[in-house]
PDB file of C-alpha atoms in Angstrom:
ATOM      1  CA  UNK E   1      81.474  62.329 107.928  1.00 64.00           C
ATOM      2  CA  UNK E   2      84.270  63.602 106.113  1.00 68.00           C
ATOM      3  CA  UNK E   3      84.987  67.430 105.205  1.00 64.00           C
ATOM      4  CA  UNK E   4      85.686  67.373 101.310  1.00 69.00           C
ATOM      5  CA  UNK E   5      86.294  71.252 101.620  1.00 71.00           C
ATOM      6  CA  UNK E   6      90.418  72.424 102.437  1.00 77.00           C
ATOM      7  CA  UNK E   7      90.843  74.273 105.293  1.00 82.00           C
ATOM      8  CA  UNK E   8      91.655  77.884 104.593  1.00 89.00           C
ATOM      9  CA  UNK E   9      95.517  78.995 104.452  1.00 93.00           C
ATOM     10  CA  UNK E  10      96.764  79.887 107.648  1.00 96.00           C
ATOM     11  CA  UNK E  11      96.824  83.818 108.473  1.00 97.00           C
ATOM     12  CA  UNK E  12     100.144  85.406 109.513  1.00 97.00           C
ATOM     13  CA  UNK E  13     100.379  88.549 110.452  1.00 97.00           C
ATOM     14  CA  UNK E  14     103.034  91.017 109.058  1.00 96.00           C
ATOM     15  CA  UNK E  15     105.943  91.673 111.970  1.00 97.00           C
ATOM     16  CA  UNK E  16     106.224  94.905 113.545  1.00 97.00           C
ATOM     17  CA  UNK E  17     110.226  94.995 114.186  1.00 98.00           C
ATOM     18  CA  UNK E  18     109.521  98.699 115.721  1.00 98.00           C
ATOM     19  CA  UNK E  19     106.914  97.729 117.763  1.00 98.00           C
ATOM     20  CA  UNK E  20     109.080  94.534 118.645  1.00 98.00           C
ATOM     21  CA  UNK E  21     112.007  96.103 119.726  1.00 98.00           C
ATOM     22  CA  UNK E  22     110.094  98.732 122.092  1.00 98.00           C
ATOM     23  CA  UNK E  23     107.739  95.706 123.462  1.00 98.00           C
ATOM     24  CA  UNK E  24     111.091  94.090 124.036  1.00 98.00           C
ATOM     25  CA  UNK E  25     112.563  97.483 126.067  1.00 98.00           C
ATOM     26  CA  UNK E  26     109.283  97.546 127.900  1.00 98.00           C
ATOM     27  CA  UNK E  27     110.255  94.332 129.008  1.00 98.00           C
ATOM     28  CA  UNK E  28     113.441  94.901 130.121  1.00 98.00           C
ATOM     29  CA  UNK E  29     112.289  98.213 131.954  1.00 98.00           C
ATOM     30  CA  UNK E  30     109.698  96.163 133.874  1.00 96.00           C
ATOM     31  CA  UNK E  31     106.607  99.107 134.799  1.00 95.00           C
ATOM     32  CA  UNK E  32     103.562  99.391 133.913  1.00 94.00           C
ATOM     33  CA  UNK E  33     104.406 102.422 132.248  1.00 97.00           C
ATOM     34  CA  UNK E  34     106.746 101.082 129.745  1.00 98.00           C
ATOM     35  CA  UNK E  35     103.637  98.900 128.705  1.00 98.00           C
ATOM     36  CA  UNK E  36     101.671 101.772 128.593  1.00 97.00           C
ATOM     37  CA  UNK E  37     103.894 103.911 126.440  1.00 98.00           C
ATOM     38  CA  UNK E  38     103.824 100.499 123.749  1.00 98.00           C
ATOM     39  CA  UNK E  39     100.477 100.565 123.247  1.00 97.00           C
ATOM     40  CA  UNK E  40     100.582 104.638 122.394  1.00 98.00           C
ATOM     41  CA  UNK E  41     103.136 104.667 120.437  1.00 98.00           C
ATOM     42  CA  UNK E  42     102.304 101.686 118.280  1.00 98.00           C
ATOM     43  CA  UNK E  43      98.346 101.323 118.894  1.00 97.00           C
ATOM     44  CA  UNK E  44      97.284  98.728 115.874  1.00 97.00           C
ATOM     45  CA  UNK E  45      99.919  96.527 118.188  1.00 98.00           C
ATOM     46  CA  UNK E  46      98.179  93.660 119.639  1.00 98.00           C
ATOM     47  CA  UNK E  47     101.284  92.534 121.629  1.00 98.00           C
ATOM     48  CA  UNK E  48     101.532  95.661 123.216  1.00 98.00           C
ATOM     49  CA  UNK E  49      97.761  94.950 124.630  1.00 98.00           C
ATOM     50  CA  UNK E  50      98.281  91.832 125.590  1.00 98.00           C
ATOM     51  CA  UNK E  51     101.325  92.275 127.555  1.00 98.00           C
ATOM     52  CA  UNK E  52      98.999  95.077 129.515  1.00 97.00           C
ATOM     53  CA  UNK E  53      96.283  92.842 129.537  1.00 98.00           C
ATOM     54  CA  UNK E  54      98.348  90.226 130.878  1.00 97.00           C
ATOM     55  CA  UNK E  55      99.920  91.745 133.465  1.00 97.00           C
ATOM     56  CA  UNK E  56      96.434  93.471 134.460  1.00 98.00           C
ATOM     57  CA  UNK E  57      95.390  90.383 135.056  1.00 98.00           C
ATOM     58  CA  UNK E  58      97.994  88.779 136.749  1.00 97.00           C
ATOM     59  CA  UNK E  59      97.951  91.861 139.462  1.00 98.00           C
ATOM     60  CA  UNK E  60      93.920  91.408 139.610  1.00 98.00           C
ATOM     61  CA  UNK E  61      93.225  94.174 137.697  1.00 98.00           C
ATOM     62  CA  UNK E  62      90.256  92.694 136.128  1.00 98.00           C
ATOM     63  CA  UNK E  63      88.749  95.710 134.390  1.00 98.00           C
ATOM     64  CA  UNK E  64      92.002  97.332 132.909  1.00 98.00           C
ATOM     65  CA  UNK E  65      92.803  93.433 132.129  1.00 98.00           C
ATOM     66  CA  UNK E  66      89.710  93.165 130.071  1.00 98.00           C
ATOM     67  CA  UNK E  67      89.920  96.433 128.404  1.00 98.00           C
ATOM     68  CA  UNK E  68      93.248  96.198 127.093  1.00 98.00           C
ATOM     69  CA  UNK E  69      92.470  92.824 126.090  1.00 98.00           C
ATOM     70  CA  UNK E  70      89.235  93.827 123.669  1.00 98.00           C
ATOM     71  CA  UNK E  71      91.256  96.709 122.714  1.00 98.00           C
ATOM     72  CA  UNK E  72      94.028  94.069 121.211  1.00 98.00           C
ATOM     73  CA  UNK E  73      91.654  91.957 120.315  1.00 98.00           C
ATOM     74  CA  UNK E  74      89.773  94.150 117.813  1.00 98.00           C
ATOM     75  CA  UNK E  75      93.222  95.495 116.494  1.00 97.00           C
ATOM     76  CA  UNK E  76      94.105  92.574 115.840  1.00 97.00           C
ATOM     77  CA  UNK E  77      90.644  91.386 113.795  1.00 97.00           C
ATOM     78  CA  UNK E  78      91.389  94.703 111.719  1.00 97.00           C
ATOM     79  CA  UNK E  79      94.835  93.376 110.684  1.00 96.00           C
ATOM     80  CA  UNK E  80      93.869  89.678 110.328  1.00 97.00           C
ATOM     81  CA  UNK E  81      91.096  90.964 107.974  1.00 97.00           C
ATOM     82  CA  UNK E  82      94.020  92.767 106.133  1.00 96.00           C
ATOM     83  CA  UNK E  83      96.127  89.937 105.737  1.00 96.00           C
ATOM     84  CA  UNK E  84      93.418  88.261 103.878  1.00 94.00           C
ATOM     85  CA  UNK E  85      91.663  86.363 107.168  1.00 95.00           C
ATOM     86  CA  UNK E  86      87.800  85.794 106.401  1.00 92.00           C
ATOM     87  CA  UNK E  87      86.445  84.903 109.698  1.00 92.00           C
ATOM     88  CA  UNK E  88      87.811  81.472 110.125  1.00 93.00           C
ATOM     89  CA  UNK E  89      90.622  79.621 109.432  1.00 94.00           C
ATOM     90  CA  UNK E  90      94.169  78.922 111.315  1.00 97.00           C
ATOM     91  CA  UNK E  91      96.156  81.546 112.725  1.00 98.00           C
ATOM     92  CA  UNK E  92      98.886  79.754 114.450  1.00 98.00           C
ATOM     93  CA  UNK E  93     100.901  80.382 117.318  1.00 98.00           C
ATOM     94  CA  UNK E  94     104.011  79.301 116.638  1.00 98.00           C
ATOM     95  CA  UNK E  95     104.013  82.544 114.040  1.00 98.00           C
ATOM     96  CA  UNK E  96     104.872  85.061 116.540  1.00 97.00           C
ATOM     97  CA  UNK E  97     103.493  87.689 115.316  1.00 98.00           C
ATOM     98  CA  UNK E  98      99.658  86.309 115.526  1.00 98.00           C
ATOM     99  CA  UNK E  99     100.860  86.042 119.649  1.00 98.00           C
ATOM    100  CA  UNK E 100      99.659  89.317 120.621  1.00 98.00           C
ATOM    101  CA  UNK E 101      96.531  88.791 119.100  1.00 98.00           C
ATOM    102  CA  UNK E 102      96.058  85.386 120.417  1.00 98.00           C
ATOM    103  CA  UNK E 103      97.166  86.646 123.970  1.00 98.00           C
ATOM    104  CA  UNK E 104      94.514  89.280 123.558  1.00 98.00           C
ATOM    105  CA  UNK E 105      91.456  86.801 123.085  1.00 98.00           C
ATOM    106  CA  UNK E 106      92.910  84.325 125.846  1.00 98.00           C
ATOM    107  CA  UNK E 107      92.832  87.046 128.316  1.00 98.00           C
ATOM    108  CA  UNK E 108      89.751  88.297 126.970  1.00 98.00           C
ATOM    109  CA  UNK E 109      88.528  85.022 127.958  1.00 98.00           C
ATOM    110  CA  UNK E 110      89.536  85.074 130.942  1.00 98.00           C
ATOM    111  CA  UNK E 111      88.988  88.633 132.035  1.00 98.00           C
ATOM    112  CA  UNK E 112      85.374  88.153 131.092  1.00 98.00           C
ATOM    113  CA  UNK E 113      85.010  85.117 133.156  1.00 98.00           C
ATOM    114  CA  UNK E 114      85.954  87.061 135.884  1.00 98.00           C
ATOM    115  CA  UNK E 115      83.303  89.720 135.717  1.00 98.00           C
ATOM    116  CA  UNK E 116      80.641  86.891 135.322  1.00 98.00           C
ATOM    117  CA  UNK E 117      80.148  87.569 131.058  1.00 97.00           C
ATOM    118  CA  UNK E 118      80.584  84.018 130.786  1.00 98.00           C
ATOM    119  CA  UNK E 119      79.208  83.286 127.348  1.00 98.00           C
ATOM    120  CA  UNK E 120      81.991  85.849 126.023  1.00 98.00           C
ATOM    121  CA  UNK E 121      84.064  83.997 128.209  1.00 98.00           C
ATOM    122  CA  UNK E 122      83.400  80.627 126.233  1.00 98.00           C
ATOM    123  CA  UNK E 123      83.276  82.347 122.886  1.00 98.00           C
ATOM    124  CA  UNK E 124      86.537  84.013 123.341  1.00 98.00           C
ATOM    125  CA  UNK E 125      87.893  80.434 124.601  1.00 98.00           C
ATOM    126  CA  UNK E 126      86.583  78.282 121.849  1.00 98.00           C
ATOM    127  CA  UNK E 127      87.780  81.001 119.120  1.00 98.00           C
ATOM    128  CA  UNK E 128      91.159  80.741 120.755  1.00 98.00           C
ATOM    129  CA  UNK E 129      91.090  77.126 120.080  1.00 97.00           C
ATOM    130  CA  UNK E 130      89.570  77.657 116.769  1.00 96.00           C
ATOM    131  CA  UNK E 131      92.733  79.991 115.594  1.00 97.00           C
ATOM    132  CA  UNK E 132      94.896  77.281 117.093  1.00 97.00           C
ATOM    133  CA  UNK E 133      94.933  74.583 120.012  1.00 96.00           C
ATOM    134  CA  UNK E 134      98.622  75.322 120.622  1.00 97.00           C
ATOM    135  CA  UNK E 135      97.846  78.872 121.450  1.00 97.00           C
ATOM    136  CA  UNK E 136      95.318  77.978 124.235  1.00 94.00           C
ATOM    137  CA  UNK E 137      97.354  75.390 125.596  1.00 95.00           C
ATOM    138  CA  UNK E 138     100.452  77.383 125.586  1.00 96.00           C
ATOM    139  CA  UNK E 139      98.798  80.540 127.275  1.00 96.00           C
ATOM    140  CA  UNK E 140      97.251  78.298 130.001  1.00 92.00           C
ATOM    141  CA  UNK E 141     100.357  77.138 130.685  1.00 90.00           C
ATOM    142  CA  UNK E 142     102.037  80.171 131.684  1.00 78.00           C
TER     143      UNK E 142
END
């Protein structure tokens, strides 16, 4: 059967060249702390979750992992909903700034996997494929 309804418009989020820039320092300084100061400084900042959520994670820090992650995650639902998002539709990856939000649900995912909440762990998966295939490959990926 054939969908006669168009999709919605794709939501992009606004950029944050602030936030940007001191994600980007964080980066370069390398600690935990750098991350840290990110998400205080700028805390509507999905990015600056996910790259704490991320790096939780990747040290086996599932519980920090998975509360940074939710803590992105519903940032970034408050500014979807501000950019016009109504609960579905496209949010693509390959607008950066929708990563940080879409980093936040994959690790979300994942996070929640690990502490055995594995129906969040398939809704947060299948919404990242909702918002956009690309993101969930790319993130599993890296």
């Amino acid at each position: 059967m054939q969908n006669l309804l168009p999709e919605p418009p794709a939501t992009l989020l606004p950029a944050h060249d602030e936030a940007d820039a001191a994600l980007a320092a964080a980066e370069q300084a390398g600690s935990d702390e750098a991350f840290a100061e990110v998400a205080a400084r700028f805390p509507t900042y999905s990015a600056g979750w996910g790259a704490l959520a991320a790096r939780a994670l990747a040290a086996g820090q599932v519980i920090p992992a998975y509360a940074y992650a939710r803590t992105g995650y519903h940032r970034g639902l408050d500014q979807l909903r501000r950019s016009g998002w109504k609960g579905f539709g496209p949010v693509p990856w390959s607008h950066e700034p929708n990563q940080g939000f879409l980093r936040c649900l994959y690790v979300l995912s994942r996070a929640a996997d690990e502490i055995g909440e594995a129906d969040e762990a398939a809704r947060c998966a299948q919404f990242l494929r909702d918002c956009d295939p690309a993101a969930a490959d790319a993130l599993a990926s890296n």
